[in-house]
mmCIF file of C-alpha atoms in Angstrom:
data_model
loop_
_atom_site.group_PDB
_atom_site.id
_atom_site.type_symbol
_atom_site.label_atom_id
_atom_site.label_comp_id
_atom_site.label_asym_id
_atom_site.label_seq_id
_atom_site.Cartn_x
_atom_site.Cartn_y
_atom_site.Cartn_z
ATOM 1 C CA UNK I 1 0.272 -0.252 0.454
ATOM 2 C CA UNK I 2 1.213 3.232 -1.076
ATOM 3 C CA UNK I 3 0.536 6.399 0.091
ATOM 4 C CA UNK I 4 1.705 9.030 -3.274
ATOM 5 C CA UNK I 5 4.979 9.971 -1.015
ATOM 6 C CA UNK I 6 7.901 9.893 -2.944
ATOM 7 C CA UNK I 7 12.215 11.182 -3.352
ATOM 8 C CA UNK I 8 13.060 15.073 -3.536
ATOM 9 C CA UNK I 9 15.011 16.051 -6.124
ATOM 10 C CA UNK I 10 17.689 16.306 -3.700
ATOM 11 C CA UNK I 11 17.162 12.956 -2.047
ATOM 12 C CA UNK I 12 17.418 11.230 -5.849
ATOM 13 C CA UNK I 13 20.414 12.757 -6.926
ATOM 14 C CA UNK I 14 21.889 12.201 -3.106
ATOM 15 C CA UNK I 15 21.004 8.204 -4.268
ATOM 16 C CA UNK I 16 22.913 8.657 -7.183
ATOM 17 C CA UNK I 17 26.004 9.431 -5.985
ATOM 18 C CA UNK I 18 26.021 7.068 -3.046
ATOM 19 C CA UNK I 19 28.995 5.015 -3.966
ATOM 20 C CA UNK I 20 31.150 8.442 -4.067
ATOM 21 C CA UNK I 21 30.472 9.329 -0.014
ATOM 22 C CA UNK I 22 30.997 7.577 3.200
ATOM 23 C CA UNK I 23 28.040 8.468 5.132
ATOM 24 C CA UNK I 24 27.390 6.303 8.570
ATOM 25 C CA UNK I 25 24.292 7.322 9.186
ATOM 26 C CA UNK I 26 21.228 9.338 7.018
ATOM 27 C CA UNK I 27 18.564 10.378 8.889
ATOM 28 C CA UNK I 28 14.940 11.008 6.544
ATOM 29 C CA UNK I 29 12.008 13.063 7.020
ATOM 30 C CA UNK I 30 8.925 13.512 4.787
ATOM 31 C CA UNK I 31 8.274 17.272 4.276
ATOM 32 C CA UNK I 32 5.845 18.387 1.420
ATOM 33 C CA UNK I 33 4.966 14.768 0.939
ATOM 34 C CA UNK I 34 8.393 13.986 0.037
ATOM 35 C CA UNK I 35 11.175 12.188 1.394
ATOM 36 C CA UNK I 36 14.422 14.287 2.218
ATOM 37 C CA UNK I 37 17.911 13.770 3.474
ATOM 38 C CA UNK I 38 18.011 15.971 6.921
ATOM 39 C CA UNK I 39 20.855 14.814 8.504
ATOM 40 C CA UNK I 40 23.681 12.441 6.733
ATOM 41 C CA UNK I 41 27.055 11.834 8.955
ATOM 42 C CA UNK I 42 30.260 10.563 8.697
ATOM 43 C CA UNK I 43 31.717 6.955 9.227
ATOM 44 C CA UNK I 44 34.528 7.668 11.932
ATOM 45 C CA UNK I 45 35.516 4.800 13.666
ATOM 46 C CA UNK I 46 33.298 0.602 12.567
ATOM 47 C CA UNK I 47 29.622 0.664 12.553
ATOM 48 C CA UNK I 48 29.644 -0.647 16.377
ATOM 49 C CA UNK I 49 31.502 2.090 18.119
ATOM 50 C CA UNK I 50 29.529 5.004 15.764
ATOM 51 C CA UNK I 51 26.297 4.164 16.477
ATOM 52 C CA UNK I 52 25.606 5.347 19.367
ATOM 53 C CA UNK I 53 27.156 8.880 18.825
ATOM 54 C CA UNK I 54 25.669 8.950 15.243
ATOM 55 C CA UNK I 55 22.085 7.428 15.542
ATOM 56 C CA UNK I 56 20.660 8.762 19.225
ATOM 57 C CA UNK I 57 21.565 12.417 18.349
ATOM 58 C CA UNK I 58 18.771 12.040 15.161
ATOM 59 C CA UNK I 59 16.490 11.600 17.750
ATOM 60 C CA UNK I 60 13.889 14.699 18.560
ATOM 61 C CA UNK I 61 10.857 14.124 21.238
ATOM 62 C CA UNK I 62 7.484 12.929 19.515
ATOM 63 C CA UNK I 63 9.187 13.154 15.783
ATOM 64 C CA UNK I 64 8.652 10.526 13.593
ATOM 65 C CA UNK I 65 11.564 9.968 10.845
ATOM 66 C CA UNK I 66 13.376 6.981 9.294
ATOM 67 C CA UNK I 67 17.311 6.160 9.618
ATOM 68 C CA UNK I 68 19.289 4.629 7.580
ATOM 69 C CA UNK I 69 22.598 3.554 8.865
ATOM 70 C CA UNK I 70 25.640 1.436 7.095
ATOM 71 C CA UNK I 71 27.774 -1.686 8.074
ATOM 72 C CA UNK I 72 30.519 -2.900 6.532
ATOM 73 C CA UNK I 73 31.002 -4.178 3.670
ATOM 74 C CA UNK I 74 28.944 -7.896 3.106
ATOM 75 C CA UNK I 75 30.885 -11.133 0.099
ATOM 76 C CA UNK I 76 30.101 -8.680 -2.966
ATOM 77 C CA UNK I 77 31.366 -6.369 -2.064
ATOM 78 C CA UNK I 78 28.767 -4.432 -1.259
ATOM 79 C CA UNK I 79 27.693 -1.875 2.167
ATOM 80 C CA UNK I 80 24.600 -3.503 4.337
ATOM 81 C CA UNK I 81 22.769 -1.079 5.868
ATOM 82 C CA UNK I 82 20.110 -1.239 8.820
ATOM 83 C CA UNK I 83 16.850 0.593 8.379
ATOM 84 C CA UNK I 84 14.834 1.986 11.132
ATOM 85 C CA UNK I 85 11.198 3.812 11.186
ATOM 86 C CA UNK I 86 11.172 5.711 14.598
ATOM 87 C CA UNK I 87 7.835 6.669 14.722
ATOM 88 C CA UNK I 88 6.444 7.751 18.800
ATOM 89 C CA UNK I 89 3.499 7.658 20.687
ATOM 90 C CA UNK I 90 3.858 11.155 20.572
ATOM 91 C CA UNK I 91 3.507 12.040 17.025
ATOM 92 C CA UNK I 92 0.338 12.961 15.264
ATOM 93 C CA UNK I 93 -2.256 10.290 14.706
ATOM 94 C CA UNK I 94 -1.346 11.132 10.650
ATOM 95 C CA UNK I 95 2.162 11.496 10.976
ATOM 96 C CA UNK I 96 1.711 7.508 12.547
ATOM 97 C CA UNK I 97 -0.092 6.031 9.399
ATOM 98 C CA UNK I 98 2.101 8.351 6.613
ATOM 99 C CA UNK I 99 4.886 7.233 8.555
ATOM 100 C CA UNK I 100 3.966 3.410 8.728
ATOM 101 C CA UNK I 101 2.533 3.743 5.422
ATOM 102 C CA UNK I 102 5.725 5.318 3.009
ATOM 103 C CA UNK I 103 8.255 2.276 4.738
ATOM 104 C CA UNK I 104 7.836 0.375 1.832
ATOM 105 C CA UNK I 105 8.452 2.913 -0.817
ATOM 106 C CA UNK I 106 11.615 4.572 1.030
ATOM 107 C CA UNK I 107 12.701 0.620 0.889
ATOM 108 C CA UNK I 108 11.456 0.556 -2.779
ATOM 109 C CA UNK I 109 13.173 4.097 -3.430
ATOM 110 C CA UNK I 110 17.110 3.351 -1.699
ATOM 111 C CA UNK I 111 17.537 -0.386 -2.851
ATOM 112 C CA UNK I 112 15.574 -3.559 -0.969
ATOM 113 C CA UNK I 113 18.990 -5.166 -1.688
ATOM 114 C CA UNK I 114 20.532 -3.252 0.032
ATOM 115 C CA UNK I 115 19.017 -3.447 3.247
ATOM 116 C CA UNK I 116 19.830 -6.406 5.547
ATOM 117 C CA UNK I 117 17.875 -5.251 8.881
ATOM 118 C CA UNK I 118 14.690 -3.019 8.927
ATOM 119 C CA UNK I 119 12.782 -2.711 12.187
ATOM 120 C CA UNK I 120 10.165 -0.466 13.900
ATOM 121 C CA UNK I 121 11.063 1.770 16.869
ATOM 122 C CA UNK I 122 8.897 3.783 19.197
ATOM 123 C CA UNK I 123 11.262 4.626 22.161
ATOM 124 C CA UNK I 124 14.772 5.755 21.584
ATOM 125 C CA UNK I 125 16.444 3.320 23.648
ATOM 126 C CA UNK I 126 14.919 0.686 20.840
ATOM 127 C CA UNK I 127 17.466 2.521 18.299
ATOM 128 C CA UNK I 128 20.745 2.160 20.582
ATOM 129 C CA UNK I 129 23.027 -0.076 19.776
ATOM 130 C CA UNK I 130 21.737 -2.423 22.363
ATOM 131 C CA UNK I 131 18.267 -1.836 20.981
ATOM 132 C CA UNK I 132 19.472 -3.131 17.214
ATOM 133 C CA UNK I 133 21.334 -6.356 18.684
ATOM 134 C CA UNK I 134 18.595 -7.166 21.223
ATOM 135 C CA UNK I 135 16.496 -7.019 17.591
ATOM 136 C CA UNK I 136 18.994 -9.305 15.615
ATOM 137 C CA UNK I 137 18.781 -11.793 18.388
ATOM 138 C CA UNK I 138 15.391 -12.203 18.819
ATOM 139 C CA UNK I 139 15.099 -12.291 15.010
ATOM 140 C CA UNK I 140 17.661 -14.989 14.241
ATOM 141 C CA UNK I 141 15.676 -16.822 16.633
ATOM 142 C CA UNK I 142 12.819 -17.172 14.153
ATOM 143 C CA UNK I 143 12.626 -19.447 10.835
ATOM 144 C CA UNK I 144 13.506 -17.641 7.546
ATOM 145 C CA UNK I 145 10.582 -16.701 6.068
ATOM 146 C CA UNK I 146 9.382 -16.912 2.180
ATOM 147 C CA UNK I 147 9.427 -13.514 0.325
ATOM 148 C CA UNK I 148 5.369 -13.366 0.243
ATOM 149 C CA UNK I 149 5.182 -13.953 3.852
ATOM 150 C CA UNK I 150 7.800 -11.164 4.208
ATOM 151 C CA UNK I 151 5.188 -9.478 2.244
ATOM 152 C CA UNK I 152 1.894 -10.289 4.229
ATOM 153 C CA UNK I 153 4.480 -9.343 7.846
ATOM 154 C CA UNK I 154 5.327 -6.367 6.408
ATOM 155 C CA UNK I 155 1.441 -5.241 5.645
ATOM 156 C CA UNK I 156 0.168 -6.458 9.334
ATOM 157 C CA UNK I 157 3.813 -5.123 10.742
ATOM 158 C CA UNK I 158 2.677 -1.487 9.782
ATOM 159 C CA UNK I 159 -1.026 -2.418 10.653
ATOM 160 C CA UNK I 160 -0.329 -3.708 13.978
ATOM 161 C CA UNK I 161 2.147 -0.435 15.080
ATOM 162 C CA UNK I 162 -0.344 2.417 14.426
ATOM 163 C CA UNK I 163 -3.035 0.282 15.707
ATOM 164 C CA UNK I 164 -1.245 -0.108 19.036
ATOM 165 C CA UNK I 165 0.060 3.721 19.223
ATOM 166 C CA UNK I 166 -3.753 4.850 18.786
ATOM 167 C CA UNK I 167 -5.007 2.496 21.406
ATOM 168 C CA UNK I 168 -2.518 3.998 23.793
ATOM 169 C CA UNK I 169 -3.988 7.025 24.073
ATOM 170 C CA UNK I 170 -6.724 5.703 25.592
ATOM 171 C CA UNK I 171 -7.741 2.275 27.765
ATOM 172 C CA UNK I 172 -11.312 2.476 26.870
ATOM 173 C CA UNK I 173 -11.774 4.282 23.834
ATOM 174 C CA UNK I 174 -12.358 1.654 21.330
ATOM 175 C CA UNK I 175 -10.819 3.601 18.413
ATOM 176 C CA UNK I 176 -10.673 6.874 17.308
ATOM 177 C CA UNK I 177 -13.257 9.220 18.435
ATOM 178 C CA UNK I 178 -12.975 11.992 15.296
ATOM 179 C CA UNK I 179 -15.125 15.237 15.425
ATOM 180 C CA UNK I 180 -18.159 15.585 12.855
ATOM 181 C CA UNK I 181 -18.405 18.083 10.580
ATOM 182 C CA UNK I 182 -21.180 21.269 10.401
ATOM 183 C CA UNK I 183 -22.465 20.292 7.471
ATOM 184 C CA UNK I 184 -23.022 16.188 8.368
ATOM 185 C CA UNK I 185 -24.015 16.572 11.700
ATOM 186 C CA UNK I 186 -27.305 19.047 9.822
ATOM 187 C CA UNK I 187 -28.306 16.047 7.472
ATOM 188 C CA UNK I 188 -28.010 13.354 10.115
ATOM 189 C CA UNK I 189 -30.561 15.350 12.179
ATOM 190 C CA UNK I 190 -32.238 15.474 8.592
ATOM 191 C CA UNK I 191 -31.891 11.666 8.218
ATOM 192 C CA UNK I 192 -33.528 11.245 11.243
ATOM 193 C CA UNK I 193 -36.651 12.742 10.779
ATOM 194 C CA UNK I 194 -37.185 10.988 6.955
ATOM 195 C CA UNK I 195 -36.234 13.385 5.014
ATOM 196 C CA UNK I 196 -33.289 12.115 3.385
ATOM 197 C CA UNK I 197 -32.768 7.858 3.029
ATOM 198 C CA UNK I 198 -28.918 7.991 2.346
ATOM 199 C CA UNK I 199 -25.836 9.228 3.457
ATOM 200 C CA UNK I 200 -22.374 9.133 2.149
ATOM 201 C CA UNK I 201 -19.887 9.903 4.911
ATOM 202 C CA UNK I 202 -16.068 10.559 4.357
ATOM 203 C CA UNK I 203 -13.154 10.736 6.656
ATOM 204 C CA UNK I 204 -10.945 13.738 6.118
ATOM 205 C CA UNK I 205 -7.731 12.437 6.589
ATOM 206 C CA UNK I 206 -6.231 16.081 6.584
ATOM 207 C CA UNK I 207 -8.635 17.683 8.474
ATOM 208 C CA UNK I 208 -9.502 14.204 11.087
ATOM 209 C CA UNK I 209 -13.141 14.749 10.562
ATOM 210 C CA UNK I 210 -15.736 12.910 9.631
ATOM 211 C CA UNK I 211 -18.329 14.932 6.832
ATOM 212 C CA UNK I 212 -20.462 14.595 4.500
ATOM 213 C CA UNK I 213 -19.909 13.284 0.686
ATOM 214 C CA UNK I 214 -23.539 12.339 -0.648
ATOM 215 C CA UNK I 215 -26.576 13.442 1.224
ATOM 216 C CA UNK I 216 -29.779 12.496 -0.714
ATOM 217 C CA UNK I 217 -32.805 10.207 -1.094
ATOM 218 C CA UNK I 218 -32.271 6.459 -3.363
ATOM 219 C CA UNK I 219 -34.311 3.011 -4.130
ATOM 220 C CA UNK I 220 -32.630 0.354 -2.751
ATOM 221 C CA UNK I 221 -31.664 -0.697 -6.339
ATOM 222 C CA UNK I 222 -29.551 2.488 -6.955
ATOM 223 C CA UNK I 223 -27.427 1.663 -4.141
ATOM 224 C CA UNK I 224 -24.515 -0.611 -4.999
ATOM 225 C CA UNK I 225 -24.557 2.680 -7.789
ATOM 226 C CA UNK I 226 -23.249 4.537 -4.893
ATOM 227 C CA UNK I 227 -20.205 3.064 -3.319
ATOM 228 C CA UNK I 228 -17.090 4.193 -4.631
ATOM 229 C CA UNK I 229 -14.138 2.185 -6.312
ATOM 230 C CA UNK I 230 -11.227 3.955 -5.006
ATOM 231 C CA UNK I 231 -11.825 4.928 -1.966
ATOM 232 C CA UNK I 232 -13.351 3.921 1.766
ATOM 233 C CA UNK I 233 -16.495 5.421 2.914
ATOM 234 C CA UNK I 234 -19.390 5.151 4.945
ATOM 235 C CA UNK I 235 -22.892 4.769 4.197
ATOM 236 C CA UNK I 236 -26.624 5.122 5.863
ATOM 237 C CA UNK I 237 -29.361 3.293 4.248
ATOM 238 C CA UNK I 238 -32.668 4.097 5.288
ATOM 239 C CA UNK I 239 -34.085 1.041 3.715
ATOM 240 C CA UNK I 240 -38.395 1.286 3.237
ATOM 241 C CA UNK I 241 -40.515 -2.283 3.087
ATOM 242 C CA UNK I 242 -42.288 -4.540 4.037
ATOM 243 C CA UNK I 243 -42.234 -7.901 6.075
ATOM 244 C CA UNK I 244 -44.638 -10.132 7.416
ATOM 245 C CA UNK I 245 -48.032 -7.140 6.322
ATOM 246 C CA UNK I 246 -45.802 -4.614 8.417
ATOM 247 C CA UNK I 247 -43.802 -0.994 6.452
ATOM 248 C CA UNK I 248 -41.132 -0.403 8.269
ATOM 249 C CA UNK I 249 -38.274 1.341 7.971
ATOM 250 C CA UNK I 250 -34.442 0.309 9.173
ATOM 251 C CA UNK I 251 -31.343 2.207 8.619
ATOM 252 C CA UNK I 252 -28.486 -0.350 7.201
ATOM 253 C CA UNK I 253 -24.816 1.136 8.091
ATOM 254 C CA UNK I 254 -22.647 -0.105 5.233
ATOM 255 C CA UNK I 255 -18.480 -0.191 5.111
ATOM 256 C CA UNK I 256 -17.144 -0.005 1.824
ATOM 257 C CA UNK I 257 -13.125 -0.179 1.818
ATOM 258 C CA UNK I 258 -12.266 -2.216 -1.450
ATOM 259 C CA UNK I 259 -9.213 -4.021 -0.970
ATOM 260 C CA UNK I 260 -5.568 -3.580 -0.076
ATOM 261 C CA UNK I 261 -4.966 -1.106 -2.921
ATOM 262 C CA UNK I 262 -6.244 1.392 -0.467
ATOM 263 C CA UNK I 263 -2.991 3.270 1.549
ATOM 264 C CA UNK I 264 -3.162 1.793 4.882
ATOM 265 C CA UNK I 265 -3.001 5.110 6.199
ATOM 266 C CA UNK I 266 -6.576 5.672 4.720
ATOM 267 C CA UNK I 267 -7.758 2.105 5.641
ATOM 268 C CA UNK I 268 -6.110 2.541 9.106
ATOM 269 C CA UNK I 269 -7.941 5.319 9.837
ATOM 270 C CA UNK I 270 -11.366 4.142 8.766
ATOM 271 C CA UNK I 271 -11.145 0.648 10.665
ATOM 272 C CA UNK I 272 -10.448 2.210 13.593
ATOM 273 C CA UNK I 273 -12.749 4.771 13.286
ATOM 274 C CA UNK I 274 -15.838 2.843 12.400
ATOM 275 C CA UNK I 275 -16.307 2.009 16.413
ATOM 276 C CA UNK I 276 -16.620 4.869 17.973
ATOM 277 C CA UNK I 277 -18.822 6.525 15.091
ATOM 278 C CA UNK I 278 -21.556 3.546 15.414
ATOM 279 C CA UNK I 279 -21.411 4.492 19.067
ATOM 280 C CA UNK I 280 -22.176 8.268 18.413
ATOM 281 C CA UNK I 281 -24.777 7.624 15.815
ATOM 282 C CA UNK I 282 -26.794 4.969 18.365
ATOM 283 C CA UNK I 283 -26.451 7.683 20.992
ATOM 284 C CA UNK I 284 -28.550 10.385 18.910
ATOM 285 C CA UNK I 285 -30.929 8.573 18.205
ATOM 286 C CA UNK I 286 -30.031 6.831 15.040
ATOM 287 C CA UNK I 287 -30.923 2.861 15.373
ATOM 288 C CA UNK I 288 -28.428 0.749 13.145
ATOM 289 C CA UNK I 289 -30.214 -2.485 13.221
ATOM 290 C CA UNK I 290 -27.650 -4.009 11.096
ATOM 291 C CA UNK I 291 -23.762 -3.803 9.900
ATOM 292 C CA UNK I 292 -21.888 -4.573 6.898
ATOM 293 C CA UNK I 293 -18.648 -4.311 5.752
ATOM 294 C CA UNK I 294 -18.112 -4.259 1.928
ATOM 295 C CA UNK I 295 -15.811 -4.101 -0.565
ATOM 296 C CA UNK I 296 -17.353 -2.867 -4.042
ATOM 297 C CA UNK I 297 -21.005 -2.536 -5.061
ATOM 298 C CA UNK I 298 -21.614 -6.358 -6.049
ATOM 299 C CA UNK I 299 -21.491 -7.019 -2.505
ATOM 300 C CA UNK I 300 -24.928 -5.370 -1.746
ATOM 301 C CA UNK I 301 -28.404 -5.565 -2.862
ATOM 302 C CA UNK I 302 -32.462 -5.750 -1.930
ATOM 303 C CA UNK I 303 -32.383 -9.715 -0.945
ATOM 304 C CA UNK I 304 -29.143 -8.939 1.107
ATOM 305 C CA UNK I 305 -30.357 -6.000 3.267
ATOM 306 C CA UNK I 306 -33.779 -8.246 3.617
ATOM 307 C CA UNK I 307 -31.815 -10.769 4.683
ATOM 308 C CA UNK I 308 -29.496 -8.956 7.213
ATOM 309 C CA UNK I 309 -32.491 -7.451 8.698
ATOM 310 C CA UNK I 310 -34.605 -9.798 9.606
ATOM 311 C CA UNK I 311 -32.207 -13.161 9.330
ATOM 312 C CA UNK I 312 -33.942 -15.442 10.976
ATOM 313 C CA UNK I 313 -37.000 -14.863 9.769
ATOM 314 C CA UNK I 314 -36.590 -14.615 6.222
ATOM 315 C CA UNK I 315 -35.189 -17.941 6.116
ATOM 316 C CA UNK I 316 -38.172 -19.861 6.179
ATOM 317 C CA UNK I 317 -39.455 -17.446 3.412
ATOM 318 C CA UNK I 318 -36.322 -18.520 1.167
ATOM 319 C CA UNK I 319 -37.625 -20.363 -2.302
ATOM 320 C CA UNK I 320 -34.544 -22.552 -2.370
ATOM 321 C CA UNK I 321 -35.923 -26.436 -1.670
ATOM 322 C CA UNK I 322 -33.782 -28.471 -0.092
ATOM 323 C CA UNK I 323 -33.960 -32.073 -3.105
ATOM 324 C CA UNK I 324 -35.291 -35.122 -0.972
ATOM 325 C CA UNK I 325 -33.033 -37.726 0.566
ATOM 326 C CA UNK I 326 -33.203 -41.002 -1.281
ATOM 327 C CA UNK I 327 -36.376 -43.333 0.138
ATOM 328 C CA UNK I 328 -35.655 -45.172 2.992
ATOM 329 C CA UNK I 329 -38.892 -45.891 3.204
ATOM 330 C CA UNK I 330 -41.300 -43.847 5.358
ATOM 331 C CA UNK I 331 -40.260 -41.121 7.632
ATOM 332 C CA UNK I 332 -41.744 -39.372 10.316
ATOM 333 C CA UNK I 333 -41.203 -36.050 11.813
ATOM 334 C CA UNK I 334 -40.965 -35.551 14.932
ATOM 335 C CA UNK I 335 -42.441 -33.762 17.462
#
């Protein structure tokens, strides 16, 4: 999952000239949606002697960064690097997600074949020489993984770090509790009173708030066309239908997320905000009859929504008839 962050012109030039410099430690940060070199420190002694005096001075309170640290030459005569991602708990949610999700981009730009060790840290001491040795000792005790397993671990690692850091803000909050924009709040009242039957809600990752994206009256058959193909969304639909001779309205909540092509930052914010948003809706009088997570419009239709709201009773009305079992004599009905 990528974030759209690219290397700055100066960083690209730095990478092209790497064979001609003797930098031991390179600090990289994200500025104006670009990766830039903020510090580069020369090698003086061997890699162990240089570690703490170079790495530890790169760390600033509450500020995330990446650090590339050069080891000695390997058997092929090339330098290996340790790639460290420092994402402290104190930094903003936006920065946590941005830095975690951009790791893969930086690794690709730098060159995966140059990186021998890769780890993330939330506390400065984890980046010390002893912290590095503790990490490598832990890694060496694990069985080697295939490339596919490494890719899956990378995605899981990014999401786990983001989730654990966001949950550290509160021991009781089940997810992010983002503010609701005024326009959305106004139209939620219209939705509750039946003036509109459909709302689409977008999570603004820049402002870190929930805002209205679509407000309309639609037929249930139009719902699938409302599902975006490229971005996550929340949807509220007030389903007007008949059930057992009674006309009723039931609210359905959908969380649409079109797969893992969505950046980690965006996907994690939607996933982590969902519970608190649902709680806010229900505490403000929006009774949710059914909830579902979908990937595209093909995952939702009238029959599916009906089954979500009336799962047990509707089952008895199903048109499918189970084939009769092979005859084994008379069958008795057990009452």
